Amino acid sequence: MRHALALLVLLVTWFSAARASAGQVVVWHAYREAEERALDKLLDEFRAAHPGAVVESLAVPYGAYASKLEAAIPHGHGPDVFIDAHERLADFRDRGLVAPLPLSVIDRTAFDEKLLPPLELDGKLYALPIALKCLGLYLRGDATPASLDALPSLAYEAANAYAHAPLLHAFGGKMIEGDRYAFADGPAEQSLSWVAAAVAKGKIPEEASEALILQMFSAGTVNAAISGPWFAADLPRDLAYRVVPIPPVTPGGNKPRPFLTIEGAMLAPKPRDPELAGELLKFLVAPSSAIVRAREGRQVVATRAAWTDAAVASDPFLRGFADAAAEAIPMPTSVAMRAAWEPTTRAIQKVLRGDVTPRAAMAEAARRYADVTRPLPPRADPRFALFLVGLIALFGAFAAVRAARDPQFVREVKGSVSAYAYVTHAVIVVTLLVGVPLIIGAATSFFAGRSGDLHYVGLANYWDILRARGGPLLASGSFYAVLAVTILWTVCNVVLHLVIGVALALLLSRPALRLRGIYRVLLIVPWAVPSYVSALAWKGMFHRQLGAVNAVLRAIGVEPVAWFSKFATAFAANVATNVWLGFPFMMVVTLGALAAVPREVLEAAEVDGATKWQRFWLVTFPLLRPTLAPAVVLGAVWTFNMFNVVFLVSGGEPDGRTEILVSEAYRWAFNRQAQYGYASAYAVLIFLLLVLATRLLRAQKAAA
Amino acid sequence: MAAVSIRQIKKTYPGTGLTILKGIDLTIPDGSLTVLVGPSGCGKSTLLRTLAGLEKPDSGEVRIGDRDVTTLEPRDRDIAMVFQSYALYPHLTVRENLAFGLKLRGTPQADIDARIAEVAPQLKLDELLERLPRALSGGQRQRVAMGRAIVRRPSLFLFDEPLSNLDAALRGEVRVEIRRLHEKLGATMVYVTHDQVEAMTLADQLVVLNGGVIEQAGPPLEVYGKPKTRFVASFLGMPPMNFIDATIEGRVARAPGLSVQLPKSFDVRDVTIGIRPQDVRPNEEAALDLRFELVEGLGFESHVHGRLGDDGAPFIARLEGDEGRKIPKWGKLGLSVSPTDVHVFDRATGRALS
């Protein structure tokens, strides 16, 4: 599906590029449903007002939005105007994806003055504010609580740093201050204690995800929930609710100010028709357009004049979020802010699990933040590497020349020209899809910095990883600790896959078994279901309060387990999920191999005096081994790199200790300031480890 | 060593509802080599597997020596079996194959080595002990399979068509080898085959099975010479016995192109006369009037195919040496037969009349 979509995007953008000309403007957005309908309606109006102009719009899935922009704009087939959150502006500017707005389109008086500075870089405005998004309090019933303490129950993603921010602010804390990490300063101790106590009292649900909150609020299990405007889209249509700014923790206390995201309309550096693009920008934020977006798209619009419209001003939902936004703090766009999320979220999780005191968690978060944001390795002299590459190229050229002069080699090549012709397309495809990314990935591991600003650092990334970033070698999160977990993970999984797969295959291969075909299909089902679907289902089953596993435990009188709060249980949950996903493969392989074990040999063993167990252990199993050995190697490699399960089920909890090497590499690339070089070094190490392991296994097999 | 007795064994395969054994009674004397023979599907293999314990009979009793083994597992029966496919353990060397059963029974290693050292030369396996089965020829594998049975020193050997995967030349050789082995070991053996040559040459006791019942059991020459049923008569002998539907008038049986003297008179009028091809002699007296169709010359003998009378029953005569070749095409040949060589069967029941 995603591939099809990507293809479509490519096609569409290609066509639009082919027709690039004056009188054309392309708009990209990540809107769905009501917001998309409102935007489409506005674009129709714009078309009507500009006969002859070609106005195209494309909805790109949010997850793929930034990477699509990055892929399309530099090559001239991206949008002219696109809508995105202000937090990304600095990043986009660094990558050359966005241009300052021409003064002609800017009317600063149309918006609240607080909204423009976040959209400015170096004194130039880069986007026009479209809509505002922040957290508010959803309420069922008429009563408006004076304080959070007055609420009997409250659902929100307590473990999430973004959702915790309003509380932190209410207690006078800050996430960052300038470029400094301020979470560990002190007030966070109070906010963390407050949440921990509320969770302990059962006022706030544990391990609440957005889906769970939605379910609880819709069902009336809770009458108050903290979420953003996006939450409303999934609520039942007939549900009566209101939105108000989050009230103070205690009556009369500080306001819990949430972070504010400003959605802006941005301009690509080289619009096809600058004038038309400017027209469109102005049109999108014009009061009449803003009213349409507010009324039909349910957007909390930034254009001040729109709020003079009676319908907009009196809409309780819009009004509620507008009030919330008025108090909200625009989200800082600095690198420090982006690096703050992961350590903060982990600290909150640890406190909510009751593992540590808020103070200890804050100190650790500060340490983590410092580790992630520490200066990049210094530039290294690339001459030696260049010399090496040159030397290799020279040797390659030398070998090629020698081969070309060897008449026999030439004859052989000529003799197989047609054979080469047949495999050319496959070689090209494999080179493009496997070879090139591999080489680029490996090369990236010698660089540091963010994309667009990479510098060569030699082996510094590897050196950093291999000396555990200077900390104790087996400290939690160090390469060696993660490697040990990964090996334990692989061994546990492969052994269980093998035992369960072989045992089930033996059961299924009994000719006396009735309904064999049905069992076989049922047992293969876990394999057929996409792994992330199963992983999410298992994650739900392991939920402490609402999961099926604990429900079963409760039913048989066992104390419910907080699965993701201890390493052993979180690891066991991961293993259970992956065993569920992996045993059918071993079972199918074993079934095939069993069919090749001659019946007479087993009968011979039976006559020779072997019991059932001896027949399996002395005859069947040795005969299965040649088939199972490659399956085990394959299974081990898959398991070693089983990202889905670890990422989706435990997500590394508790405290990153169940991460395996691939998921750790992912964190470095995508959760910790896009340290692609560092993550690539991880990937290369994983690759080398696997090559080494398979080599050893093969050597051992050859020796046996 | 032990005698085997089988009483009223019945076996129906579940699912198919096919009755394979319909009440078998058989006694296998101690130290004898009993051959079970019959066409495919006659139940001979099932009977052997019942002896082994690989199949459990629905009813009846199997005794080996003085033990009732009917419900015992194969491993508790003290038997050894040689399979058609040899069923060697592919992952074990010849030595390990031989030792497998002994090890399972906890035989001391020294004893195992001694037994292998004793058996291997007999079967010419001493050079092959460290090889894996896949590195052996068919004949060698067959010998390993036999060796695996012999080292066990069981009270009963079972052979399930052990020669059918060998080529013809080797088959004759191994056949003699098995007979020699039997003489030497003096062990009780049960041997299943569909090959009448193996059956005739090996057996002390020949048991002919058909459709799940024993047609006849006895020493091979007796079974051959005095077949109790038309089926047994047809199954043994090469070329097969000639059968001619005839009517009896006094002591003479008549059919188109045939008029033979019988050794005695019979009550039944409608019979089937059986005459083995080698029991006829060319003779001008012409008790049989053979219209010649073709001849198969083998050098040491020839088989003359033809019909009795103008359009009577088909008939094959075996003549010594090259005689058959001398008959002119579409010529006539007069044949005579001794009254004692004429087998008389009730046409309705197929039973021999005596």
PDB file of N, CA and C in Angstrom, chain A residues 598-612 614-615 618-620 622-623, chain B residues 49 54 73-75 79-81 83-85 87-91 100-101 104-105 148 152:
ATOM      1  N   PRO A 598      12.227 -41.817   5.810  1.00  0.00           N
ATOM      2  CA  PRO A 598      11.561 -43.035   5.352  1.00  0.00           C
ATOM      3  C   PRO A 598      10.890 -43.768   6.513  1.00  0.00           C
ATOM      4  N   ARG A 599       9.672 -44.233   6.268  1.00  0.00           N
ATOM      5  CA  ARG A 599       8.920 -44.915   7.306  1.00  0.00           C
ATOM      6  C   ARG A 599       9.634 -46.196   7.730  1.00  0.00           C
ATOM      7  N   GLU A 600      10.233 -46.880   6.731  1.00  0.00           N
ATOM      8  CA  GLU A 600      10.853 -48.168   7.051  1.00  0.00           C
ATOM      9  C   GLU A 600      12.032 -48.004   8.006  1.00  0.00           C
ATOM     10  N   VAL A 601      12.735 -46.867   7.916  1.00  0.00           N
ATOM     11  CA  VAL A 601      13.869 -46.668   8.814  1.00  0.00           C
ATOM     12  C   VAL A 601      13.370 -46.566  10.254  1.00  0.00           C
ATOM     13  N   LEU A 602      12.243 -45.869  10.429  1.00  0.00           N
ATOM     14  CA  LEU A 602      11.677 -45.757  11.773  1.00  0.00           C
ATOM     15  C   LEU A 602      11.189 -47.110  12.264  1.00  0.00           C
ATOM     16  N   GLU A 603      10.628 -47.892  11.334  1.00  0.00           N
ATOM     17  CA  GLU A 603      10.173 -49.226  11.737  1.00  0.00           C
ATOM     18  C   GLU A 603      11.354 -50.111  12.088  1.00  0.00           C
ATOM     19  N   ALA A 604      12.441 -49.942  11.336  1.00  0.00           N
ATOM     20  CA  ALA A 604      13.645 -50.719  11.639  1.00  0.00           C
ATOM     21  C   ALA A 604      14.111 -50.410  13.056  1.00  0.00           C
ATOM     22  N   ALA A 605      14.061 -49.109  13.409  1.00  0.00           N
ATOM     23  CA  ALA A 605      14.477 -48.730  14.752  1.00  0.00           C
ATOM     24  C   ALA A 605      13.533 -49.327  15.788  1.00  0.00           C
ATOM     25  N   GLU A 606      12.256 -49.359  15.436  1.00  0.00           N
ATOM     26  CA  GLU A 606      11.268 -49.912  16.357  1.00  0.00           C
ATOM     27  C   GLU A 606      11.572 -51.388  16.616  1.00  0.00           C
ATOM     28  N   VAL A 607      11.861 -52.123  15.546  1.00  0.00           N
ATOM     29  CA  VAL A 607      12.186 -53.541  15.687  1.00  0.00           C
ATOM     30  C   VAL A 607      13.507 -53.698  16.429  1.00  0.00           C
ATOM     31  N   ASP A 608      14.438 -52.760  16.164  1.00  0.00           N
ATOM     32  CA  ASP A 608      15.748 -52.826  16.807  1.00  0.00           C
ATOM     33  C   ASP A 608      15.665 -52.550  18.307  1.00  0.00           C
ATOM     34  N   GLY A 609      14.507 -52.094  18.764  1.00  0.00           N
ATOM     35  CA  GLY A 609      14.355 -51.944  20.213  1.00  0.00           C
ATOM     36  C   GLY A 609      14.239 -50.516  20.695  1.00  0.00           C
ATOM     37  N   ALA A 610      14.022 -49.562  19.782  1.00  0.00           N
ATOM     38  CA  ALA A 610      13.982 -48.169  20.205  1.00  0.00           C
ATOM     39  C   ALA A 610      12.598 -47.806  20.729  1.00  0.00           C
ATOM     40  N   THR A 611      12.566 -47.055  21.842  1.00  0.00           N
ATOM     41  CA  THR A 611      11.297 -46.528  22.318  1.00  0.00           C
ATOM     42  C   THR A 611      10.934 -45.327  21.453  1.00  0.00           C
ATOM     43  N   LYS A 612       9.732 -44.781  21.686  1.00  0.00           N
ATOM     44  CA  LYS A 612       9.278 -43.640  20.892  1.00  0.00           C
ATOM     45  C   LYS A 612      10.283 -42.498  20.963  1.00  0.00           C
ATOM     46  N   GLN A 614      13.452 -42.608  21.862  1.00  0.00           N
ATOM     47  CA  GLN A 614      14.714 -42.969  21.208  1.00  0.00           C
ATOM     48  C   GLN A 614      14.580 -42.890  19.693  1.00  0.00           C
ATOM     49  N   ARG A 615      13.424 -43.287  19.170  1.00  0.00           N
ATOM     50  CA  ARG A 615      13.238 -43.202  17.717  1.00  0.00           C
ATOM     51  C   ARG A 615      13.364 -41.761  17.259  1.00  0.00           C
ATOM     52  N   LEU A 618      17.255 -40.515  18.233  1.00  0.00           N
ATOM     53  CA  LEU A 618      18.377 -41.192  17.567  1.00  0.00           C
ATOM     54  C   LEU A 618      18.205 -41.303  16.062  1.00  0.00           C
ATOM     55  N   VAL A 619      16.960 -41.225  15.593  1.00  0.00           N
ATOM     56  CA  VAL A 619      16.755 -41.405  14.150  1.00  0.00           C
ATOM     57  C   VAL A 619      16.132 -40.163  13.514  1.00  0.00           C
ATOM     58  N   THR A 620      14.914 -39.809  13.961  1.00  0.00           N
ATOM     59  CA  THR A 620      14.211 -38.714  13.287  1.00  0.00           C
ATOM     60  C   THR A 620      15.007 -37.418  13.358  1.00  0.00           C
ATOM     61  N   PRO A 622      18.273 -36.666  13.973  1.00  0.00           N
ATOM     62  CA  PRO A 622      19.475 -36.579  13.120  1.00  0.00           C
ATOM     63  C   PRO A 622      19.142 -36.461  11.637  1.00  0.00           C
ATOM     64  N   LEU A 623      18.025 -37.083  11.233  1.00  0.00           N
ATOM     65  CA  LEU A 623      17.662 -36.992   9.814  1.00  0.00           C
ATOM     66  C   LEU A 623      17.070 -35.626   9.474  1.00  0.00           C
TER      67      LEU A 623
ATOM     68  N   ARG B  49       4.395 -58.348   9.048  1.00  0.00           N
ATOM     69  CA  ARG B  49       4.424 -57.180   9.939  1.00  0.00           C
ATOM     70  C   ARG B  49       3.659 -57.470  11.232  1.00  0.00           C
ATOM     71  N   LEU B  54       4.622 -54.694  14.074  1.00  0.00           N
ATOM     72  CA  LEU B  54       4.414 -53.376  13.459  1.00  0.00           C
ATOM     73  C   LEU B  54       2.942 -53.173  13.146  1.00  0.00           C
ATOM     74  N   GLU B  73       5.048 -54.890  22.009  1.00  0.00           N
ATOM     75  CA  GLU B  73       5.692 -53.980  21.051  1.00  0.00           C
ATOM     76  C   GLU B  73       6.804 -54.736  20.330  1.00  0.00           C
ATOM     77  N   PRO B  74       7.183 -54.279  19.136  1.00  0.00           N
ATOM     78  CA  PRO B  74       8.238 -54.977  18.386  1.00  0.00           C
ATOM     79  C   PRO B  74       9.502 -55.174  19.218  1.00  0.00           C
ATOM     80  N   ARG B  75       9.849 -54.115  20.011  1.00  0.00           N
ATOM     81  CA  ARG B  75      11.132 -54.210  20.703  1.00  0.00           C
ATOM     82  C   ARG B  75      11.126 -55.288  21.781  1.00  0.00           C
ATOM     83  N   ILE B  79      12.982 -60.084  17.944  1.00  0.00           N
ATOM     84  CA  ILE B  79      12.981 -60.416  16.525  1.00  0.00           C
ATOM     85  C   ILE B  79      13.901 -59.450  15.798  1.00  0.00           C
ATOM     86  N   ALA B  80      14.297 -59.813  14.586  1.00  0.00           N
ATOM     87  CA  ALA B  80      15.023 -58.873  13.739  1.00  0.00           C
ATOM     88  C   ALA B  80      14.387 -58.912  12.366  1.00  0.00           C
ATOM     89  N   MET B  81      14.431 -57.767  11.677  1.00  0.00           N
ATOM     90  CA  MET B  81      13.736 -57.705  10.398  1.00  0.00           C
ATOM     91  C   MET B  81      14.632 -57.064   9.349  1.00  0.00           C
ATOM     92  N   PHE B  83      14.386 -55.183   5.773  1.00  0.00           N
ATOM     93  CA  PHE B  83      13.341 -54.531   4.985  1.00  0.00           C
ATOM     94  C   PHE B  83      13.695 -54.516   3.499  1.00  0.00           C
ATOM     95  N   GLN B  84      12.677 -54.345   2.706  1.00  0.00           N
ATOM     96  CA  GLN B  84      12.879 -54.293   1.251  1.00  0.00           C
ATOM     97  C   GLN B  84      13.823 -53.150   0.870  1.00  0.00           C
ATOM     98  N   SER B  85      13.639 -51.980   1.527  1.00  0.00           N
ATOM     99  CA  SER B  85      14.500 -50.836   1.211  1.00  0.00           C
ATOM    100  C   SER B  85      15.771 -50.853   2.047  1.00  0.00           C
ATOM    101  N   ALA B  87      16.361 -50.044   4.826  1.00  0.00           N
ATOM    102  CA  ALA B  87      16.086 -49.190   5.990  1.00  0.00           C
ATOM    103  C   ALA B  87      17.310 -49.002   6.872  1.00  0.00           C
ATOM    104  N   LEU B  88      18.459 -48.767   6.259  1.00  0.00           N
ATOM    105  CA  LEU B  88      19.652 -48.463   7.060  1.00  0.00           C
ATOM    106  C   LEU B  88      19.506 -47.052   7.616  1.00  0.00           C
ATOM    107  N   TYR B  89      20.146 -46.787   8.766  1.00  0.00           N
ATOM    108  CA  TYR B  89      20.105 -45.435   9.321  1.00  0.00           C
ATOM    109  C   TYR B  89      21.091 -44.587   8.526  1.00  0.00           C
ATOM    110  N   PRO B  90      20.597 -43.642   7.740  1.00  0.00           N
ATOM    111  CA  PRO B  90      21.479 -42.952   6.777  1.00  0.00           C
ATOM    112  C   PRO B  90      22.564 -42.130   7.443  1.00  0.00           C
ATOM    113  N   HIS B  91      22.339 -41.722   8.710  1.00  0.00           N
ATOM    114  CA  HIS B  91      23.299 -40.834   9.353  1.00  0.00           C
ATOM    115  C   HIS B  91      24.333 -41.614  10.153  1.00  0.00           C
ATOM    116  N   PHE B 100      23.525 -50.500  16.501  1.00  0.00           N
ATOM    117  CA  PHE B 100      22.377 -49.712  16.987  1.00  0.00           C
ATOM    118  C   PHE B 100      21.474 -50.502  17.947  1.00  0.00           C
ATOM    119  N   GLY B 101      21.007 -51.651  17.478  1.00  0.00           N
ATOM    120  CA  GLY B 101      20.077 -52.440  18.284  1.00  0.00           C
ATOM    121  C   GLY B 101      20.719 -52.944  19.562  1.00  0.00           C
ATOM    122  N   LEU B 104      20.980 -50.131  22.140  1.00  0.00           N
ATOM    123  CA  LEU B 104      19.691 -49.832  22.759  1.00  0.00           C
ATOM    124  C   LEU B 104      19.372 -50.846  23.850  1.00  0.00           C
ATOM    125  N   ARG B 105      19.862 -52.064  23.661  1.00  0.00           N
ATOM    126  CA  ARG B 105      19.588 -53.104  24.655  1.00  0.00           C
ATOM    127  C   ARG B 105      20.618 -53.113  25.776  1.00  0.00           C
ATOM    128  N   ARG B 148      22.854 -56.388  10.348  1.00  0.00           N
ATOM    129  CA  ARG B 148      22.208 -55.723  11.467  1.00  0.00           C
ATOM    130  C   ARG B 148      21.256 -56.686  12.169  1.00  0.00           C
ATOM    131  N   ARG B 152      22.172 -59.197  16.206  1.00  0.00           N
ATOM    132  CA  ARG B 152      21.225 -59.147  17.308  1.00  0.00           C
ATOM    133  C   ARG B 152      20.960 -60.535  17.896  1.00  0.00           C
TER     134      ARG B 152
END
